[in-house]
DNA sequence: ATTACTAGCCAACGAGTAT
DNA sequence: TATACTCGTTGGCTAGTAA
């Protein structure tokens, strides 16, 4: 059932050019002819690729009159950050990095999920950690959003999902990390869109051990 | 005359897989069938691409009996590091980094080249620096070779080449950097193979200012 | 077993053009 | 001006098979 992520070669090049041209803006007003020039293809082909990418959910378009405003969707960003992460791994660059953020209160959901037995067994086996039943929620600083996207795009450690009587629990992606020297792990739902709030687990109660309160700044260090 | 570097889409995917499978080894013994499985293409196509990449100088092959040992050439590495650098720039990741190395004596060539007027004019305009006539040579630590390849692959600041009566002087690629807070610039011949000795220029005589002698360790910091 | 030649096919392309 | 449809062509693919 798990579909193998195929590197979307067809759209990769033009997507890269769009991202480059966008710079720090969120949308880009560009004609298919300009894109054709930038990519070295024909206007017709650029137009066709744009249509296809829109259908595939890689980009969004707002057409106003004869012009189009293009933005890149989360799915499109995943392609770019995924490729970057893959190259980082292959070339062995940027193995250690860190993300800064602010402690905040979660909704208490973390505690519920983390405590499920099938997850616990895997946390123990794959992370060598029996987590304290609860997660530390950290809102990522805006400056480190890009770093988070980079980490998210990496393979990480797969914690498999499972089904209980009533419902299914999705797969989780984990990354070992540390806060002020305390070993912990960042966990994401395996399939999810980008969120700027991290959930951190550890074998101990991080808030107490590190004396953390809502609003405190923390630096989460990764060695991947 | 300057050929536009075309992103070699055709070979990129299989090259990535080869690099991944190689890991830290220098060569890889692999059959076209295995490569086909890893890339999701037919054995015949993998074989054909390998032949083409060999002809293009992207990989080297040693055929022993029925087996082949593949290695990636400098030109092949340029494709991978180039792609990584491009994505880094587009996504705005890894803007600051550093390279460590050891000071060593150059051959005195640097002094000769750097002092040429057309270079000096551009150093002043583009780097805002009238360099001391000579270069600091730094042998890069093995650990930082990958970081150097990454920087090399970036666009940098182009110092154009020129012709004098007797010969031509090639284009130079420069990167602003600093050593212990002193502004300087790393310069490469624009077209050259990988070398692990850096040439650094600065407006002052770095050896004296920083009290450097052969064998001393230095950290060169980049903000790109 | 392996590499790699040949033939045939089709997805993706450029050109022309409608809108 | 633009975007994007249709059509003819072809580069790059798979399959079969020789070496």
Coordinates of C-alpha atoms (C1' of nucleotides) in Angstrom, one line a residue:
Chain A
X1 CA 0.0 0.0 0.0
X2 CA 2.9 2.3 0.8
X3 CA 3.7 3.9 -2.5
X4 CA 7.3 4.4 -3.3
X5 CA 8.1 8.1 -3.6
X6 CA 9.2 8.6 -7.2
X7 CA 11.5 11.4 -7.8
X8 CA 9.4 13.7 -9.9
X9 CA 12.1 14.3 -12.5
X10 CA 9.7 15.8 -15.0
X11 CA 8.7 18.7 -12.8
X12 CA 11.9 19.1 -10.8
X13 CA 13.8 21.5 -13.1
X14 CA 11.0 23.9 -13.7
X15 CA 10.0 23.8 -10.1
X16 CA 13.5 24.8 -9.1
X17 CA 13.4 27.7 -11.5
X18 CA 10.1 28.9 -10.1
X19 CA 11.4 28.7 -6.5
X20 CA 14.6 30.5 -7.5
X21 CA 12.7 33.3 -9.3
X22 CA 10.3 33.6 -6.3
X23 CA 13.1 34.3 -3.9
X24 CA 11.6 35.3 -0.6
X25 CA 8.2 36.1 -2.0
X26 CA 5.2 33.8 -1.6
X27 CA 3.9 34.2 -5.1
X28 CA 5.4 34.8 -8.5
X29 CA 3.9 36.7 -11.4
X30 CA 5.5 35.1 -14.5
X31 CA 4.5 34.3 -18.0
X32 CA 5.0 30.8 -19.5
X33 CA 7.2 32.5 -22.1
X34 CA 9.6 33.8 -19.4
X35 CA 9.6 30.4 -17.7
X36 CA 10.4 28.9 -21.1
X37 CA 13.4 31.2 -21.5
X38 CA 14.7 30.4 -17.9
X39 CA 14.4 26.7 -18.4
X40 CA 15.4 26.5 -22.0
X41 CA 12.2 24.9 -23.2
X42 CA 9.4 26.1 -25.5
X43 CA 6.6 28.3 -24.2
X44 CA 4.1 25.6 -25.1
X45 CA 5.9 23.1 -23.0
X46 CA 6.3 25.4 -20.0
X47 CA 2.5 26.1 -20.2
X48 CA 1.8 22.4 -20.3
X49 CA 4.0 21.6 -17.4
X50 CA 2.5 24.4 -15.3
X51 CA -1.0 23.0 -16.0
X52 CA 0.2 19.5 -15.0
X53 CA 1.9 20.7 -11.9
X54 CA -1.3 22.5 -10.9
X55 CA -3.3 19.3 -11.4
X56 CA -0.7 17.3 -9.4
X57 CA -1.0 19.8 -6.6
X58 CA 2.6 20.9 -6.8
X59 CA 1.8 24.5 -7.5
X60 CA -1.2 26.8 -7.1
X61 CA -2.2 29.4 -9.7
X62 CA -4.3 32.5 -9.6
X63 CA -5.2 33.7 -13.0
X64 CA -6.1 37.3 -13.3
X65 CA -6.8 38.3 -16.8
X66 CA -4.0 37.2 -19.0
X67 CA -1.5 36.8 -16.2
X68 CA -0.9 34.1 -13.7
X69 CA 0.4 34.2 -10.1
X70 CA 2.2 31.1 -9.2
X71 CA 2.8 29.8 -5.7
X72 CA 4.4 26.6 -4.5
X73 CA 2.3 24.2 -2.4
X74 CA 3.5 22.3 0.6
X75 CA 3.7 19.2 -1.7
X76 CA 5.9 21.2 -4.1
X77 CA 8.1 22.3 -1.3
X78 CA 8.4 18.7 -0.2
X79 CA 9.9 17.8 -3.6
X80 CA 12.5 20.5 -3.3
X81 CA 13.4 20.0 0.4
X82 CA 13.3 16.2 -0.2
X83 CA 15.8 16.5 -3.0
X84 CA 18.0 18.7 -0.8
X85 CA 17.8 16.3 2.1
X86 CA 18.7 13.4 -0.2
X87 CA 21.7 15.1 -1.6
X88 CA 22.8 16.1 1.9
X89 CA 22.7 12.5 3.0
X90 CA 24.5 11.2 -0.1
X91 CA 27.2 13.9 0.0
X92 CA 27.4 13.8 3.8
X93 CA 27.0 17.5 4.3
X94 CA 25.5 19.3 7.2
X95 CA 25.3 16.4 9.6
X96 CA 24.8 18.5 12.6
X97 CA 22.3 21.4 12.9
X98 CA 20.0 22.9 15.4
X99 CA 16.6 24.5 15.7
X100 CA 15.6 27.2 18.1
X101 CA 12.1 27.6 19.4
X102 CA 9.8 28.5 22.3
X103 CA 8.2 26.1 24.7
X104 CA 4.4 26.1 24.7
X105 CA 1.5 24.1 26.0
X106 CA 0.3 21.3 24.0
X107 CA -3.3 20.0 23.9
X108 CA -2.4 16.9 25.9
X109 CA -2.9 14.8 22.8
X110 CA 0.8 13.8 22.8
X111 CA 0.4 12.0 26.1
X112 CA -2.4 9.9 24.7
X113 CA -0.6 8.8 21.6
X114 CA 2.8 8.3 23.0
X115 CA 1.5 6.0 25.6
X116 CA 0.1 3.4 23.1
X117 CA 1.9 0.1 23.5
X118 CA 2.9 -0.5 19.9
X119 CA 4.5 2.9 19.8
X120 CA 6.3 2.3 23.1
X121 CA 7.8 -1.0 21.9
X122 CA 9.2 0.7 18.9
X123 CA 10.5 3.7 20.8
X124 CA 12.3 1.3 23.0
X125 CA 13.7 -0.8 20.1
X126 CA 14.5 2.0 17.6
X127 CA 15.3 5.0 19.8
X128 CA 16.4 3.1 22.8
X129 CA 14.1 5.2 24.9
X130 CA 11.0 4.5 27.0
X131 CA 9.4 8.0 26.9
X132 CA 7.9 9.9 29.6
X133 CA 4.1 9.9 28.8
X134 CA 3.8 13.3 27.3
X135 CA 5.4 15.6 24.7
X136 CA 7.2 18.9 25.0
X137 CA 5.8 21.3 22.5
X138 CA 8.1 23.8 20.9
X139 CA 7.1 26.5 18.5
X140 CA 9.9 26.9 16.0
X141 CA 11.4 30.3 15.5
X142 CA 10.6 31.8 12.1
X143 CA 14.3 31.9 11.3
X144 CA 14.7 28.2 11.6
X145 CA 11.7 27.2 9.6
X146 CA 13.9 26.3 6.7
X147 CA 16.1 24.1 8.9
X148 CA 13.0 22.3 10.1
X149 CA 11.8 21.7 6.6
X150 CA 15.2 20.2 5.8
X151 CA 15.1 17.8 8.8
X152 CA 11.4 16.9 8.0
X153 CA 12.5 15.9 4.5
X154 CA 15.1 13.5 5.8
X155 CA 14.3 9.8 6.2
X156 CA 14.6 9.7 10.0
X157 CA 13.7 6.7 12.0
X158 CA 10.4 5.0 11.0
X159 CA 8.0 4.1 13.8
X160 CA 5.3 2.0 12.2
X161 CA 1.6 2.6 12.6
X162 CA -0.9 0.0 13.8
X163 CA -4.6 -0.6 14.1
X164 CA -6.4 -1.1 17.4
X165 CA -10.1 -2.2 17.8
X166 CA -11.4 1.2 17.2
X167 CA -9.1 3.1 14.9
X168 CA -5.8 3.2 13.2
X169 CA -2.7 5.0 14.4
X170 CA -0.4 6.4 11.7
X171 CA 3.3 5.9 11.2
X172 CA 5.6 8.3 12.9
X173 CA 9.0 9.6 11.9
X174 CA 11.5 10.2 14.6
X175 CA 14.8 12.1 14.8
X176 CA 17.2 11.7 17.7
X177 CA 18.2 15.1 19.2
X178 CA 19.2 16.7 22.5
X179 CA 18.3 19.7 24.5
X180 CA 21.0 21.0 26.8
X181 CA 22.6 17.6 26.6
X182 CA 19.5 15.6 27.5
X183 CA 18.8 12.9 24.9
X184 CA 15.4 13.2 23.4
X185 CA 13.6 12.7 20.1
X186 CA 11.6 14.8 17.7
X187 CA 8.5 13.0 16.4
X188 CA 6.2 13.8 13.5
X189 CA 3.2 12.0 12.0
X190 CA 4.8 10.4 8.9
X191 CA 2.2 11.8 6.6
X192 CA 1.4 15.3 7.5
X193 CA 1.7 18.8 6.2
X194 CA 4.2 21.3 7.6
X195 CA 3.6 22.4 11.1
X196 CA 5.8 24.8 13.0
X197 CA 5.2 23.2 16.4
X198 CA 7.5 20.3 17.3
X199 CA 6.7 17.4 19.6
X200 CA 9.6 16.2 21.6
X201 CA 9.8 13.0 23.7
X202 CA 12.4 12.0 26.2
X203 CA 12.8 9.3 28.9
X204 CA 12.4 12.0 31.5
X205 CA 10.0 14.8 32.1
X206 CA 11.8 17.6 30.2
X207 CA 9.9 20.5 31.7
X208 CA 11.0 19.5 35.2
X209 CA 14.5 18.3 34.4
X210 CA 15.3 21.5 32.4
X211 CA 13.2 23.8 34.4
X212 CA 11.2 24.9 31.4
X213 CA 8.1 27.0 31.3
X214 CA 5.9 28.3 28.5
X215 CA 7.6 31.0 26.6
X216 CA 11.2 29.8 27.4
X217 CA 13.6 29.5 24.5
X218 CA 15.2 26.2 23.8
X219 CA 17.8 25.0 21.2
X220 CA 17.2 21.5 19.9
X221 CA 20.4 20.0 18.5
X222 CA 20.5 17.3 15.8
X223 CA 23.2 15.1 14.6
X224 CA 21.9 13.4 11.5
Chain B
X1 CA 32.4 30.7 -26.1
X2 CA 31.4 30.2 -22.5
X3 CA 29.0 27.2 -22.6
X4 CA 26.0 27.4 -20.4
X5 CA 26.1 24.6 -17.9
X6 CA 23.1 22.5 -18.6
X7 CA 21.6 20.5 -15.8
X8 CA 22.3 17.0 -16.9
X9 CA 18.9 15.7 -16.0
X10 CA 19.3 12.5 -18.0
X11 CA 22.2 11.3 -15.8
X12 CA 21.4 13.0 -12.5
X13 CA 19.2 10.3 -11.0
X14 CA 21.4 7.3 -11.7
X15 CA 24.5 9.2 -10.7
X16 CA 22.8 10.0 -7.4
X17 CA 22.0 6.3 -6.8
X18 CA 25.6 5.4 -7.7
X19 CA 27.0 7.9 -5.2
X20 CA 24.6 6.7 -2.5
X21 CA 25.5 3.1 -3.0
X22 CA 29.2 4.0 -3.0
X23 CA 28.9 5.5 0.4
X24 CA 32.4 6.4 1.6
X25 CA 34.2 4.0 -0.8
X26 CA 35.9 5.3 -3.9
X27 CA 34.7 2.7 -6.3
X28 CA 31.6 0.6 -6.5
X29 CA 31.3 -3.0 -7.9
X30 CA 27.7 -3.2 -9.2
X31 CA 25.9 -4.8 -12.1
X32 CA 23.7 -2.9 -14.5
X33 CA 20.9 -5.1 -13.3
X34 CA 21.3 -4.0 -9.7
X35 CA 21.4 -0.4 -10.8
X36 CA 18.3 -1.0 -12.8
X37 CA 16.5 -2.2 -9.7
X38 CA 17.7 0.7 -7.6
X39 CA 16.7 3.3 -10.1
X40 CA 13.5 1.6 -11.3
X41 CA 14.6 1.3 -14.9
X42 CA 15.4 -1.6 -17.2
X43 CA 18.8 -3.3 -17.1
X44 CA 19.4 -2.3 -20.7
X45 CA 18.8 1.3 -20.0
X46 CA 21.1 1.3 -17.0
X47 CA 23.7 -0.3 -19.2
X48 CA 23.3 2.3 -21.8
X49 CA 23.4 5.2 -19.4
X50 CA 26.5 3.8 -17.8
X51 CA 28.2 3.7 -21.3
X52 CA 27.0 7.3 -22.0
X53 CA 28.2 8.6 -18.7
X54 CA 31.6 7.0 -19.2
X55 CA 31.8 8.7 -22.6
X56 CA 30.8 12.0 -21.1
X57 CA 33.5 11.7 -18.5
X58 CA 31.0 11.6 -15.6
X59 CA 32.1 8.2 -14.4
X60 CA 35.1 5.9 -14.8
X61 CA 34.8 2.2 -15.3
X62 CA 37.2 -0.7 -14.8
X63 CA 35.9 -3.9 -16.4
X64 CA 37.3 -7.1 -14.9
X65 CA 35.8 -10.1 -16.6
X66 CA 32.1 -9.8 -16.4
X67 CA 32.1 -7.2 -13.7
X68 CA 32.6 -3.5 -13.6
X69 CA 33.9 -1.2 -11.0
X70 CA 32.5 2.3 -11.2
X71 CA 34.0 5.4 -9.8
X72 CA 32.7 9.0 -10.1
X73 CA 35.0 11.5 -11.8
X74 CA 35.6 15.1 -10.7
X75 CA 33.2 16.1 -13.4
X76 CA 30.6 13.8 -12.0
X77 CA 31.1 15.1 -8.5
X78 CA 30.7 18.6 -9.9
X79 CA 27.2 17.7 -11.1
X80 CA 26.2 16.4 -7.6
X81 CA 27.8 19.2 -5.6
X82 CA 26.5 21.7 -8.1
X83 CA 23.0 20.6 -7.7
X84 CA 23.4 20.6 -3.9
X85 CA 24.8 24.1 -4.0
X86 CA 22.0 25.3 -6.2
X87 CA 19.3 23.9 -3.9
X88 CA 21.1 25.4 -0.9
X89 CA 20.9 28.8 -2.6
X90 CA 17.3 28.5 -3.7
X91 CA 16.1 27.2 -0.3
X92 CA 18.4 29.5 1.6
X93 CA 19.9 26.8 3.7
X94 CA 23.4 26.7 5.2
X95 CA 24.3 30.3 4.6
X96 CA 27.2 30.2 7.1
X97 CA 29.8 27.6 7.3
X98 CA 33.5 27.3 7.9
X99 CA 36.6 25.4 6.7
X100 CA 39.6 24.4 8.8
X101 CA 43.0 24.0 7.4
X102 CA 46.7 24.4 7.8
X103 CA 48.8 27.3 6.6
X104 CA 51.5 26.3 4.1
X105 CA 53.9 28.0 1.8
X106 CA 52.8 28.7 -1.7
X107 CA 54.9 28.8 -4.8
X108 CA 54.8 32.5 -5.0
X109 CA 52.6 32.3 -8.1
X110 CA 49.7 33.9 -6.3
X111 CA 51.7 37.1 -5.9
X112 CA 52.2 37.3 -9.6
X113 CA 48.6 36.8 -10.6
X114 CA 47.0 38.8 -7.9
X115 CA 49.0 41.9 -8.8
X116 CA 47.7 42.0 -12.4
X117 CA 45.8 45.3 -13.0
X118 CA 42.6 43.9 -14.6
X119 CA 42.3 41.6 -11.6
X120 CA 43.0 44.4 -9.1
X121 CA 40.4 46.6 -10.6
X122 CA 37.8 43.9 -10.2
X123 CA 38.9 42.9 -6.7
X124 CA 38.3 46.6 -5.8
X125 CA 34.9 46.8 -7.5
X126 CA 33.5 43.5 -6.6
X127 CA 35.1 42.6 -3.3
X128 CA 35.8 46.1 -2.2
X129 CA 39.3 45.1 -1.5
X130 CA 42.7 46.1 -2.8
X131 CA 44.6 42.9 -1.9
X132 CA 48.1 42.7 -0.5
X133 CA 50.2 41.3 -3.3
X134 CA 50.3 37.6 -2.3
X135 CA 48.1 34.8 -1.2
X136 CA 47.8 32.9 2.0
X137 CA 47.9 29.2 1.1
X138 CA 45.8 26.9 3.3
X139 CA 45.7 23.1 3.0
X140 CA 42.2 22.0 3.8
X141 CA 41.7 19.4 6.6
X142 CA 40.4 16.1 5.2
X143 CA 37.2 16.5 7.3
X144 CA 36.3 19.7 5.5
X145 CA 36.8 18.5 2.0
X146 CA 33.1 18.1 1.5
X147 CA 32.4 21.6 2.7
X148 CA 35.0 22.9 0.3
X149 CA 33.4 21.0 -2.6
X150 CA 30.1 22.6 -1.6
X151 CA 31.5 26.1 -1.6
X152 CA 33.4 25.5 -4.8
X153 CA 30.1 24.5 -6.4
X154 CA 28.4 27.8 -5.5
X155 CA 28.3 30.7 -8.0
X156 CA 30.5 33.0 -5.9
X157 CA 31.7 36.3 -7.3
X158 CA 33.0 36.2 -10.9
X159 CA 36.3 38.0 -11.6
X160 CA 36.6 38.1 -15.3
X161 CA 39.7 36.9 -17.2
X162 CA 41.6 39.0 -19.7
X163 CA 44.3 38.8 -22.3
X164 CA 47.6 40.7 -22.2
X165 CA 50.2 40.9 -25.0
X166 CA 51.7 37.6 -24.2
X167 CA 49.0 35.3 -22.8
X168 CA 45.5 35.0 -21.4
X169 CA 44.5 35.1 -17.7
X170 CA 41.5 33.0 -16.8
X171 CA 38.4 34.0 -14.9
X172 CA 38.5 33.7 -11.2
X173 CA 35.7 32.8 -8.7
X174 CA 35.8 34.6 -5.4
X175 CA 34.1 34.1 -2.0
X176 CA 34.1 36.6 0.8
X177 CA 35.3 35.1 4.0
X178 CA 37.0 36.0 7.2
X179 CA 39.8 34.6 9.4
X180 CA 39.7 35.5 13.0
X181 CA 37.5 38.5 12.1
X182 CA 39.8 39.8 9.3
X183 CA 37.9 40.2 6.0
X184 CA 39.5 38.3 3.2
X185 CA 38.5 36.4 0.1
X186 CA 39.0 32.8 -1.2
X187 CA 39.9 32.7 -4.9
X188 CA 39.8 29.8 -7.3
X189 CA 40.6 29.6 -11.0
X190 CA 37.1 29.5 -12.5
X191 CA 37.8 26.4 -14.5
X192 CA 39.8 24.0 -12.5
X193 CA 39.6 20.6 -11.0
X194 CA 39.4 20.1 -7.3
X195 CA 42.4 21.1 -5.2
X196 CA 42.7 21.0 -1.5
X197 CA 44.9 24.0 -1.1
X198 CA 43.1 27.3 -0.8
X199 CA 44.4 30.7 -1.9
X200 CA 43.2 33.6 0.3
X201 CA 43.7 37.2 -0.4
X202 CA 43.2 40.2 1.9
X203 CA 43.8 43.9 2.0
X204 CA 46.5 43.2 4.6
X205 CA 49.4 40.8 4.9
X206 CA 47.6 38.0 6.8
X207 CA 50.7 36.1 7.9
X208 CA 51.9 39.2 9.8
X209 CA 48.6 40.5 11.1
X210 CA 47.4 37.1 12.4
X211 CA 50.9 36.0 13.3
X212 CA 50.6 32.8 11.2
X213 CA 53.4 30.4 10.3
X214 CA 53.5 27.3 8.2
X215 CA 51.7 24.5 10.0
X216 CA 49.4 26.7 12.0
X217 CA 45.7 25.9 12.0
X218 CA 43.2 28.4 10.8
X219 CA 39.4 28.5 10.5
X220 CA 38.0 30.3 7.4
X221 CA 34.5 31.5 8.0
X222 CA 32.0 31.9 5.1
X223 CA 28.7 33.7 5.0
X224 CA 27.2 32.9 1.6
Chain C
dA1 C1' 26.1 -15.5 -15.1
dT2 C1' 27.1 -10.6 -17.2
dT3 C1' 27.2 -6.5 -20.8
dA4 C1' 25.3 -4.3 -24.6
dC5 C1' 23.4 -4.4 -29.4
dT6 C1' 19.0 -3.8 -32.1
dA7 C1' 14.2 -2.9 -32.9
dG8 C1' 10.1 -1.0 -31.9
dC9 C1' 7.2 2.0 -29.0
dC10 C1' 5.5 6.0 -26.6
dA11 C1' 5.8 9.9 -23.5
dA12 C1' 7.3 14.4 -23.9
dC13 C1' 8.7 17.8 -26.9
dG14 C1' 8.5 22.0 -30.3
dA15 C1' 5.7 24.2 -34.0
dG16 C1' 1.7 26.1 -35.5
dT17 C1' -2.3 28.3 -34.1
dA18 C1' -6.9 29.2 -31.8
dT19 C1' -8.6 31.8 -28.1
Chain D
dT1 C1' -0.4 41.0 -25.6
dA2 C1' -1.2 36.3 -23.0
dT3 C1' -2.5 30.9 -22.3
dA4 C1' -3.1 26.5 -24.1
dC5 C1' -5.0 23.3 -27.7
dT6 C1' -3.7 20.0 -31.7
dC7 C1' -0.5 17.6 -34.3
dG8 C1' 3.7 15.6 -36.0
dT9 C1' 8.3 14.3 -34.5
dT10 C1' 11.8 12.2 -31.8
dG11 C1' 14.8 11.1 -27.7
dG12 C1' 14.9 7.8 -24.5
dC13 C1' 12.6 3.9 -22.9
dT14 C1' 11.7 -1.5 -22.7
dA15 C1' 12.0 -6.0 -24.7
dG16 C1' 14.4 -9.4 -27.1
dT17 C1' 18.6 -11.3 -27.7
dA18 C1' 23.6 -11.6 -29.2
dA19 C1' 28.1 -12.0 -27.3

